Short mmCIF file of C-alpha atoms and ligand atoms in Angstrom, two decimals:
data_model
loop_
_atom_site.label_atom_id
_atom_site.label_comp_id
_atom_site.label_asym_id
_atom_site.label_seq_id
_atom_site.Cartn_x
_atom_site.Cartn_y
_atom_site.Cartn_z
CA MET A 1 -22.80 3.05 8.81
CA PHE A 2 -19.99 2.40 6.40
CA ASN A 3 -22.16 1.23 3.59
CA MET A 4 -24.27 4.34 3.49
CA ARG A 5 -24.69 6.02 0.19
CA PHE A 6 -25.87 9.51 -0.52
CA VAL A 7 -27.46 10.88 -3.59
CA SER A 8 -25.66 13.92 -4.89
CA GLN A 9 -27.82 16.62 -3.34
CA ASP A 10 -27.29 15.10 0.11
CA TRP A 11 -23.55 15.20 0.28
CA VAL A 12 -23.09 18.80 1.40
CA VAL A 13 -25.29 18.26 4.42
CA SER A 14 -23.86 14.84 5.18
CA CYS A 15 -20.28 15.95 5.06
CA ALA A 16 -20.95 19.01 7.12
CA LEU A 17 -22.87 17.17 9.81
CA ILE A 18 -20.77 14.11 10.44
CA LEU A 19 -17.33 13.27 9.22
CA LEU A 20 -17.88 9.60 9.95
CA VAL A 21 -19.67 8.99 6.71
CA SER A 22 -18.26 8.96 3.26
CA CYS A 23 -18.73 11.92 1.04
CA THR A 24 -17.90 12.89 -2.48
CA THR A 25 -17.00 16.30 -3.83
CA TYR A 26 -16.79 17.41 -7.39
CA SER A 27 -14.06 19.74 -8.56
CA SER A 28 -14.17 21.82 -11.68
CA ALA A 29 -10.99 20.40 -13.25
CA SER A 30 -11.95 18.55 -16.36
CA LEU A 31 -10.26 15.54 -17.87
CA GLY A 32 -10.78 13.29 -20.80
CA LYS A 33 -13.99 14.53 -22.29
CA PRO A 34 -14.54 18.17 -21.35
CA GLU A 35 -17.65 17.37 -19.30
CA ASN A 36 -15.97 14.55 -17.36
CA ASN A 37 -15.09 16.03 -13.97
CA ILE A 38 -12.61 14.65 -11.48
CA LYS A 39 -14.27 13.58 -8.25
CA THR A 40 -12.83 13.25 -4.76
CA SER A 41 -14.30 10.69 -2.39
CA VAL A 42 -13.28 10.57 1.26
CA PHE A 43 -13.94 7.41 3.26
CA LYS A 44 -13.07 5.93 6.64
CA SER A 45 -12.23 2.35 7.49
CA PRO A 46 -14.15 0.61 10.25
CA LYS A 47 -12.92 1.76 13.64
CA ILE A 48 -9.59 0.54 14.97
CA GLU A 49 -9.17 0.34 18.75
CA LEU A 50 -5.71 0.59 20.24
CA GLY A 51 -4.11 1.02 23.65
CA PRO A 52 -0.45 1.65 24.49
CA GLY A 53 1.82 -0.98 22.90
CA LEU A 54 -1.02 -2.72 21.05
CA VAL A 55 -0.97 -3.89 17.45
CA SER A 56 -3.97 -3.96 15.13
CA ASN A 57 -3.57 -5.89 11.90
CA LYS A 58 -7.03 -6.48 10.49
CA PHE A 59 -8.63 -7.07 7.11
CA TYR A 60 -11.79 -5.15 6.30
CA PHE A 61 -13.86 -6.64 3.50
CA ASP A 62 -16.31 -4.75 1.31
CA VAL A 63 -15.11 -1.28 2.27
CA ASP A 64 -16.46 1.92 0.78
CA PHE A 65 -15.10 2.71 -2.64
CA PRO A 66 -16.30 4.69 -5.66
CA ARG A 67 -18.56 2.42 -7.72
CA GLY A 68 -19.07 2.01 -11.41
CA HIS A 69 -16.75 1.91 -14.40
CA ILE A 70 -14.16 4.52 -13.46
CA ALA A 71 -10.55 5.66 -13.82
CA LEU A 72 -8.61 5.99 -10.54
CA LYS A 73 -6.42 9.10 -10.42
CA SER A 74 -4.95 8.92 -6.91
CA PHE A 75 -5.30 7.17 -3.57
CA ASN A 76 -4.12 8.70 -0.31
CA ALA A 77 -4.56 7.45 3.24
CA GLU A 78 -3.67 8.32 6.82
CA LEU A 79 -4.58 7.45 10.39
CA VAL A 80 -6.91 9.88 12.13
CA ASP A 81 -8.50 9.95 15.56
CA GLU A 82 -12.23 10.09 16.30
CA SER A 83 -12.39 13.82 15.68
CA GLY A 84 -10.71 13.36 12.29
CA LYS A 85 -7.37 14.79 13.45
CA SER A 86 -4.20 13.34 11.88
CA LEU A 87 -2.32 11.08 14.30
CA PRO A 88 1.46 11.49 14.42
CA LEU A 89 3.57 8.38 13.82
CA GLN A 90 5.28 8.64 17.25
CA GLU A 91 1.90 7.84 18.79
CA THR A 92 0.49 5.41 16.26
CA TYR A 93 2.86 3.97 13.73
CA LEU A 94 1.23 3.11 10.42
CA HIS A 95 3.21 -0.01 9.56
CA HIS A 96 1.29 -0.47 6.31
CA TRP A 97 -2.06 -0.36 4.63
CA PHE A 98 -3.12 -1.77 1.31
CA ILE A 99 -6.26 -2.10 -0.76
CA ILE A 100 -7.12 -5.18 -2.83
CA LYS A 101 -9.80 -5.64 -5.47
CA TYR A 102 -11.84 -8.84 -5.40
CA GLN A 103 -14.92 -10.40 -6.92
CA GLN A 104 -17.59 -11.92 -4.74
CA PRO A 105 -20.49 -14.15 -5.80
CA LYS A 106 -23.77 -12.27 -5.37
CA ASN A 107 -25.27 -15.33 -3.65
CA VAL A 108 -22.86 -15.20 -0.69
CA THR A 109 -24.37 -15.70 2.77
CA HIS A 110 -23.55 -13.37 5.62
CA ASN A 111 -21.91 -16.15 7.60
CA ASN A 112 -19.21 -16.69 5.02
CA PRO A 113 -18.50 -13.39 3.30
CA THR A 114 -15.18 -14.71 1.97
CA ASP A 115 -16.60 -17.88 0.32
CA ASN A 116 -15.59 -18.27 -3.32
CA ILE A 117 -14.12 -14.80 -3.61
CA VAL A 118 -11.58 -14.17 -6.34
CA TYR A 119 -8.76 -11.70 -5.76
CA VAL A 120 -7.97 -9.56 -8.79
CA ARG A 121 -4.25 -9.04 -8.62
CA ASN A 122 -2.15 -6.29 -10.14
CA SER A 123 0.17 -7.04 -13.07
CA GLY A 124 3.21 -7.67 -10.83
CA PHE A 125 5.05 -10.91 -10.38
CA CYS A 126 4.62 -12.12 -6.80
CA GLN A 127 2.49 -15.23 -6.71
CA ASP A 128 0.43 -16.86 -3.99
CA GLY A 129 -0.62 -14.08 -1.72
CA PRO A 130 1.52 -11.11 -1.03
CA LEU A 131 1.65 -7.84 -2.94
CA ILE A 132 -1.49 -8.27 -5.02
CA GLN A 133 -2.82 -4.83 -4.01
CA TYR A 134 -3.74 -1.87 -6.20
CA PHE A 135 -2.36 0.69 -3.75
CA GLY A 136 -0.49 0.34 -0.48
CA LEU A 137 2.06 2.31 1.52
CA GLY A 138 3.14 2.77 5.12
CA SER A 139 4.47 5.58 7.29
CA GLU A 140 5.38 7.60 4.18
CA THR A 141 1.81 7.80 2.95
CA ARG A 142 1.20 11.47 3.86
CA GLY A 143 4.26 12.65 1.95
CA THR A 144 4.10 10.49 -1.17
CA ALA A 145 2.34 11.60 -4.33
CA THR A 146 0.10 9.01 -5.98
CA ASP A 147 -1.49 11.25 -8.62
CA ILE A 148 -1.74 9.85 -12.12
CA PRO A 149 -1.26 12.44 -14.88
CA ASP A 150 -3.82 12.89 -17.65
CA PRO A 151 -4.88 11.22 -19.84
CA PHE A 152 -3.90 8.09 -17.91
CA GLY A 153 -5.86 6.22 -15.25
CA ILE A 154 -6.26 2.86 -13.52
CA GLU A 155 -9.38 1.24 -14.86
CA VAL A 156 -11.73 -0.45 -12.37
CA GLY A 157 -15.35 -1.52 -12.36
CA ASN A 158 -15.40 -2.46 -16.03
CA PRO A 159 -18.60 -4.56 -16.24
CA SER A 160 -17.14 -6.71 -19.01
CA GLU A 161 -14.37 -7.86 -16.62
CA ILE A 162 -16.69 -8.81 -13.77
CA PRO A 163 -17.93 -12.40 -14.23
CA TYR A 164 -21.65 -13.00 -14.38
CA GLY A 165 -23.09 -13.43 -10.88
CA TYR A 166 -20.27 -11.58 -9.15
CA ASP A 167 -19.79 -8.10 -7.67
CA GLU A 168 -16.53 -6.19 -7.61
CA LYS A 169 -15.50 -5.23 -4.07
CA TRP A 170 -12.53 -3.87 -2.16
CA LEU A 171 -10.69 -5.05 0.92
CA ILE A 172 -8.39 -2.96 3.11
CA ASN A 173 -5.69 -4.21 5.47
CA VAL A 174 -4.37 -1.80 8.10
CA HIS A 175 -1.42 -2.64 10.33
CA ALA A 176 -0.97 -0.04 13.07
CA ILE A 177 1.13 -0.06 16.23
CA ASP A 178 0.34 2.17 19.22
CA THR A 179 3.80 3.19 20.46
CA ARG A 180 2.74 5.43 23.33
CA GLY A 181 4.88 4.51 26.34
CA VAL A 182 6.89 1.75 24.68
CA GLU A 183 10.38 0.91 25.88
CA ASP A 184 12.02 0.83 22.44
CA ARG A 185 10.15 2.70 19.70
CA LEU A 186 12.35 1.61 16.78
CA GLY A 187 12.27 -1.99 18.04
CA CYS A 188 8.48 -1.91 18.22
CA ILE A 189 8.00 -0.49 14.73
CA GLU A 190 10.50 -3.03 13.37
CA CYS A 191 8.52 -5.77 15.16
CA ARG A 192 11.42 -7.19 17.20
CA CYS A 193 10.36 -10.60 18.46
CA ASP A 194 11.87 -10.13 21.94
CA LEU A 195 9.85 -6.94 22.54
CA TYR A 196 6.63 -8.72 21.56
CA ASN A 197 7.59 -11.89 23.44
CA ILE A 198 6.91 -13.98 20.33
CA THR A 199 8.77 -17.20 19.56
CA LYS A 200 6.35 -18.96 17.19
CA ASP A 201 4.70 -18.09 13.90
CA ALA A 202 0.94 -18.02 13.30
CA ASP A 203 0.92 -21.80 12.67
CA GLY A 204 2.69 -22.49 15.97
CA ASN A 205 6.05 -23.35 14.41
CA PRO A 206 9.09 -22.03 16.25
CA LEU A 207 10.73 -19.03 14.59
CA SER A 208 14.39 -19.29 13.66
CA PRO A 209 16.70 -17.67 16.24
CA ASP A 210 18.16 -15.69 13.31
CA TYR A 211 14.75 -14.10 12.71
CA LYS A 212 14.98 -11.02 14.92
CA GLY A 213 11.79 -9.32 13.84
CA GLY A 214 9.14 -8.75 11.20
CA LEU A 215 5.45 -9.37 10.67
CA ASP A 216 5.53 -12.81 12.30
CA CYS A 217 6.35 -11.07 15.58
CA CYS A 218 3.73 -8.29 15.56
CA PRO A 219 0.48 -10.01 14.57
CA ASP A 220 -2.97 -8.68 15.43
CA ASN A 221 -3.64 -8.05 19.15
CA THR A 222 -0.04 -8.44 20.33
CA THR A 223 1.64 -5.91 22.64
CA CYS A 224 5.07 -4.33 22.41
CA ARG A 225 6.90 -3.99 25.72
CA LEU A 226 5.99 -0.82 27.62
CA ASN A 227 7.97 1.26 30.06
CA LYS A 228 7.35 -0.08 33.54
CA GLY A 229 4.09 1.23 34.95
CA PHE A 230 3.09 3.16 31.82
CA LYS A 231 -0.65 3.63 31.54
CA GLY A 232 -2.55 5.38 28.77
CA PRO A 233 -6.14 5.49 27.56
CA LYS A 234 -7.45 3.25 24.82
CA ARG A 235 -8.50 5.13 21.75
CA THR A 236 -10.38 4.73 18.53
CA LEU A 237 -8.90 5.59 15.21
CA TYR A 238 -9.59 5.15 11.53
CA LEU A 239 -7.78 4.89 8.26
CA LYS A 240 -9.09 7.86 6.33
CA TYR A 241 -8.64 7.36 2.61
CA THR A 242 -9.15 9.75 -0.24
CA VAL A 243 -9.77 8.52 -3.76
CA LYS A 244 -9.69 10.73 -6.83
CA TRP A 245 -11.44 9.33 -9.89
CA PHE A 246 -13.65 10.06 -12.83
CA SER A 247 -16.07 8.14 -14.99
CA TRP A 248 -14.40 5.97 -17.57
CA ASP A 249 -14.36 7.30 -21.10
CA ASN A 250 -12.51 6.39 -24.26
CA TYR A 251 -10.01 9.22 -23.85
CA VAL A 252 -8.48 7.55 -20.79
CA VAL A 253 -5.35 5.49 -21.42
CA PRO A 254 -5.26 2.54 -19.00
CA LEU A 255 -2.20 1.83 -16.84
CA LYS A 256 -0.91 -1.47 -15.55
CA ILE A 257 0.31 -1.69 -11.95
CA TYR A 258 3.55 -3.57 -11.33
CA ILE A 259 4.90 -4.08 -7.80
CA LEU A 260 8.49 -5.29 -7.77
CA ASP A 261 9.94 -6.80 -4.58
CA VAL A 262 13.68 -6.97 -3.97
CA THR A 263 13.20 -10.25 -2.05
CA ASP A 264 11.60 -11.86 -5.11
CA VAL A 265 13.32 -15.11 -6.03
CA LEU A 266 12.51 -16.47 -9.44
CA SER A 267 12.68 -20.23 -9.63
CA VAL A 268 12.72 -21.72 -13.07
CA SER A 269 12.41 -25.42 -13.68
CA LYS A 270 11.71 -27.40 -16.81
CA GLY A 271 8.10 -27.74 -17.84
CA VAL A 272 6.77 -25.58 -14.99
CA THR A 273 5.69 -21.95 -15.11
CA PRO A 274 8.44 -19.87 -13.45
CA MET A 275 7.57 -19.10 -9.83
CA HIS A 276 8.24 -15.82 -8.08
CA ASN A 277 8.60 -16.21 -4.34
CA CYS A 278 8.30 -12.89 -2.58
CA GLU A 279 9.39 -12.79 1.03
CA VAL A 280 8.25 -9.14 1.23
CA GLU A 281 10.40 -8.43 4.30
CA TYR A 282 14.06 -8.92 5.08
CA GLN A 283 16.65 -8.19 7.71
CA VAL A 284 19.54 -5.77 7.37
CA GLU A 285 22.52 -7.03 9.38
CA PRO A 286 24.69 -4.40 11.11
CA CYS A 287 28.02 -3.59 9.46
CA SER A 288 31.21 -4.79 11.11
CA LYS A 289 32.52 -2.70 13.95
CA GLY A 290 35.30 -0.34 12.93
CA TYR A 291 33.68 0.89 9.75
CA SER A 292 32.82 4.56 9.69
CA SER A 293 29.05 4.83 9.57
CA SER A 294 29.16 6.37 6.09
CA ALA A 295 30.58 3.07 4.80
CA CYS A 296 27.78 1.11 6.42
CA ILE A 297 25.40 0.50 3.58
CA ASP A 298 23.44 -2.60 2.67
CA VAL A 299 22.67 -3.00 -1.03
CA ARG A 300 20.30 -5.60 -2.46
CA LYS A 301 19.62 -6.17 -6.12
CA THR A 302 17.12 -8.34 -7.95
CA SER A 303 16.30 -8.62 -11.64
CA PHE A 304 12.93 -9.09 -13.30
CA PRO A 305 12.25 -10.07 -16.88
CA MET A 306 9.27 -8.00 -18.05
CA GLN A 307 7.28 -10.03 -20.52
CA ASN A 308 5.30 -7.02 -21.67
CA GLY A 309 6.90 -3.62 -21.70
CA GLY A 310 5.42 -0.18 -22.12
CA TYR A 311 5.90 3.43 -21.15
CA VAL A 312 6.64 4.26 -17.52
CA ILE A 313 4.21 6.95 -16.34
CA TYR A 314 4.88 6.82 -12.58
CA GLY A 315 7.36 5.19 -10.21
CA VAL A 316 7.91 5.10 -6.45
CA GLY A 317 9.80 2.95 -3.94
CA HIS A 318 8.60 1.72 -0.57
CA GLN A 319 11.13 1.39 2.27
CA HIS A 320 11.27 1.55 6.06
CA VAL A 321 13.43 3.42 8.58
CA GLY A 322 17.10 3.14 7.64
CA ALA A 323 16.26 3.59 3.95
CA ILE A 324 18.75 5.46 1.78
CA ALA A 325 17.42 4.94 -1.74
CA SER A 326 15.59 2.66 -4.12
CA LYS A 327 16.45 2.61 -7.81
CA LEU A 328 15.07 0.83 -10.82
CA TYR A 329 17.36 0.24 -13.80
CA GLY A 330 16.68 -0.81 -17.36
CA GLN A 331 18.60 -3.57 -19.09
CA ASP A 332 21.10 -1.05 -20.51
CA GLY A 333 21.93 0.14 -16.96
CA GLY A 334 20.11 3.44 -17.32
CA VAL A 335 18.02 4.61 -14.36
CA ILE A 336 14.29 4.28 -14.97
CA CYS A 337 13.36 5.82 -11.63
CA SER A 338 15.18 6.69 -8.42
CA SER A 339 13.00 7.11 -5.33
CA ILE A 340 14.55 8.68 -2.24
CA PRO A 341 13.13 8.64 1.29
CA LYS A 342 12.38 11.83 3.15
CA TYR A 343 12.83 11.79 6.93
CA GLY A 344 10.79 13.98 9.23
CA THR A 345 12.41 16.65 11.37
CA GLY A 346 9.68 17.71 13.78
CA SER A 347 6.91 16.21 15.84
CA GLU A 348 3.75 17.10 13.92
CA ALA A 349 1.84 14.59 11.79
CA GLY A 350 3.53 14.31 8.40
CA ASN A 351 6.94 15.47 9.66
CA GLU A 352 7.82 13.06 12.47
CA LYS A 353 11.51 13.09 13.32
CA GLY A 354 13.34 9.87 12.50
CA TYR A 355 10.49 8.37 10.46
CA VAL A 356 10.26 7.94 6.71
CA VAL A 357 7.53 10.50 5.98
CA GLY A 358 7.64 10.47 2.20
CA MET A 359 9.24 8.89 -0.86
CA SER A 360 10.13 10.90 -3.94
CA THR A 361 8.29 9.88 -7.09
CA CYS A 362 9.06 9.81 -10.81
CA TYR A 363 6.83 11.26 -13.49
CA PRO A 364 8.79 10.79 -16.73
CA ARG A 365 7.36 12.73 -19.64
CA PRO A 366 5.07 10.10 -21.24
CA GLY A 367 6.89 8.40 -24.08
CA THR A 368 10.41 9.15 -22.83
CA ILE A 369 10.97 6.01 -20.74
CA LYS A 370 10.10 2.82 -22.52
CA ILE A 371 10.50 -0.73 -21.26
CA LYS A 372 10.89 -3.13 -24.17
CA ASP A 373 8.96 -6.39 -24.31
CA GLY A 374 11.19 -8.98 -22.65
CA GLU A 375 13.51 -6.40 -21.08
CA THR A 376 15.13 -7.31 -17.76
CA LEU A 377 14.79 -4.65 -15.06
CA THR A 378 16.99 -4.48 -11.98
CA LEU A 379 15.79 -3.18 -8.64
CA GLU A 380 18.39 -1.88 -6.19
CA ILE A 381 17.44 -1.20 -2.59
CA ILE A 382 19.86 0.61 -0.29
CA TYR A 383 19.66 0.77 3.51
CA SER A 384 22.00 2.10 6.15
CA ASN A 385 23.30 -0.75 8.28
CA SER A 386 25.06 1.28 10.92
CA GLU A 387 22.55 -0.58 13.11
CA MET A 388 20.50 -3.72 12.55
CA HIS A 389 17.05 -3.38 10.98
CA SER A 390 14.45 -6.12 11.04
CA GLY A 391 11.35 -6.48 8.88
CA VAL A 392 12.41 -3.92 6.28
CA MET A 393 10.92 -3.80 2.81
CA GLY A 394 12.19 -2.99 -0.66
CA LEU A 395 9.31 -2.55 -3.06
CA PHE A 396 8.97 -0.56 -6.22
CA TYR A 397 5.68 0.43 -7.85
CA ILE A 398 5.59 1.33 -11.51
CA LEU A 399 2.58 2.31 -13.58
CA VAL A 400 3.00 1.35 -17.21
CA ALA A 401 1.02 2.37 -20.29
CA GLU A 402 1.16 -0.22 -23.07
CA GLN A 403 0.21 2.44 -25.57
CA LEU A 404 0.43 6.20 -25.70
CA PRO A 405 -2.41 8.57 -26.50
CA HIS A 406 -2.23 10.52 -29.72
CA GLN A 407 0.48 13.14 -29.38
CA HIS A 408 -1.90 16.10 -29.59
CA LEU A 409 -3.59 14.97 -26.37
CA LEU A 410 -0.39 15.07 -24.31
C1 NAG B 1 -22.74 -19.19 -5.43
O1 NAG B 1 -22.13 -18.89 -6.67
C2 NAG B 1 -20.87 -19.49 -6.89
C3 NAG B 1 -20.26 -18.93 -8.15
O2 NAG B 1 -21.19 -18.85 -9.19
C4 NAG B 1 -21.03 -21.00 -6.90
O3 NAG B 1 -19.80 -21.63 -7.10
C5 NAG B 1 -21.64 -21.44 -5.58
O4 NAG B 1 -21.89 -22.83 -5.61
C6 NAG B 1 -22.92 -20.70 -5.27
N1 NAG B 1 -23.35 -21.01 -3.92
C7 NAG B 1 -24.62 -21.16 -3.57
C8 NAG B 1 -24.87 -21.42 -2.12
O5 NAG B 1 -25.52 -21.08 -4.37
C1 NAG B 2 6.28 -14.34 27.37
O1 NAG B 2 5.77 -15.57 26.88
C2 NAG B 2 5.97 -16.66 27.74
C3 NAG B 2 5.55 -17.93 27.01
O2 NAG B 2 4.38 -17.73 26.24
C4 NAG B 2 5.20 -16.39 29.04
O3 NAG B 2 5.41 -17.47 29.94
C5 NAG B 2 5.72 -15.09 29.67
O4 NAG B 2 4.95 -14.77 30.81
C6 NAG B 2 5.61 -13.95 28.67
N1 NAG B 2 6.25 -12.77 29.22
C7 NAG B 2 5.67 -11.57 29.20
C8 NAG B 2 6.47 -10.46 29.78
O5 NAG B 2 4.56 -11.39 28.75
C1 NAG B 3 -8.03 -9.79 18.06
O1 NAG B 3 -9.03 -9.47 19.01
C2 NAG B 3 -10.31 -9.20 18.44
C3 NAG B 3 -11.23 -8.74 19.56
O2 NAG B 3 -11.16 -9.61 20.64
C4 NAG B 3 -10.82 -10.44 17.72
O3 NAG B 3 -12.07 -10.19 17.12
C5 NAG B 3 -9.81 -10.83 16.65
O4 NAG B 3 -10.21 -12.02 16.02
C6 NAG B 3 -8.42 -11.02 17.27
N1 NAG B 3 -7.47 -11.27 16.20
C7 NAG B 3 -6.81 -12.44 16.10
C8 NAG B 3 -5.88 -12.56 14.94
O5 NAG B 3 -6.94 -13.34 16.88
#
């Protein structure tokens, strides 16, 4: 089902008949070369089944994605039910999703689809695993712009970068928590270990008593504590994702993706390549009693030497509930981008009260914000700590152009 492809004259019928299949539409806006039209492809992940309190944290290999040598222009995602209706965060919390590019040998057997695959990471610093995605957000995904202005784009599918004998493919991870009927909604979305009755990590090692919550405590198939006697139906949902793109041409200026993590610790030792260790999550301890809540703020800062600079074209932070702001500074102390969370005020999907439903983005006029080669950037992440928060994140995405197009094209 999810690998179906349609030739162009089929899509109208296919999209109209069943929303379960992918479809592509063509808009009239033109970019790059005049005849190069922006295209919008809408896909769905494999189905996700959840009941009250349940967690799903699964990896879906070889998902639908636009093929060929293309420029990505935006990537949006949200959880929808079987009828395609947007699910509000109070019912199903979208903890995170991300999409990773990888290369797979063509000779792979069906038994071992992950044999010999090579992950193609972004240009960011975290090594060994986390934060290698091209795109990824969480609860704020409906309210956060990801559009890339012309004439820039993220280049994928370049045949000269795919090794002989390999195919380029995409993998999606979706972490969702069904919070219908749970005893403590904030505790469940912050993955408090006591609510999930978890005391050991995935390898069976006991978790530190200081570790109150985070991804170790809400792995796949676990359940967050429900109100006594609560019963609710199981249901099927999907991550619906929308990709805007167009065929690569020589007018497109490629962007590099950097994901900065405030938990990143750079260890430098003689004769060894510097290592970045990204914890991804951290815990915000509550402020001392007696402070007025306006004084209760938790500030973290980390610095990153950028080997290769360039022009910042887009910036956005990623934070969880409790977030106040995320800011990226240049070496001279000037603000490169400040990204502020937006909290919902209602109950409808996209505006859920108490949840981070969007992050503001930065679109500096191309050429105006330049990172120099070797410049040290500083990331500042601010949370409220009027109460404790576990498993929070402090990420910052920047898209950087190493060269600018000719002025007359801007
Ligand atoms: C498949 O291709 C990869 C990469 O070229 C190679 O390392 C591997 O040995 C091959 N496996 C089989 C079963 O041919
Ligand atoms: C919590 O886990 C312990 C040990 O695995 C188990 O004995 C206990 O029944 C669990 N409690 C609940 C409420 O699931
Ligand atoms: C969760 O349950 C599903 C269905 O039983 C199973 O396929 C999957 O492997 C489980 N996940 C983990 C991490 O054990």
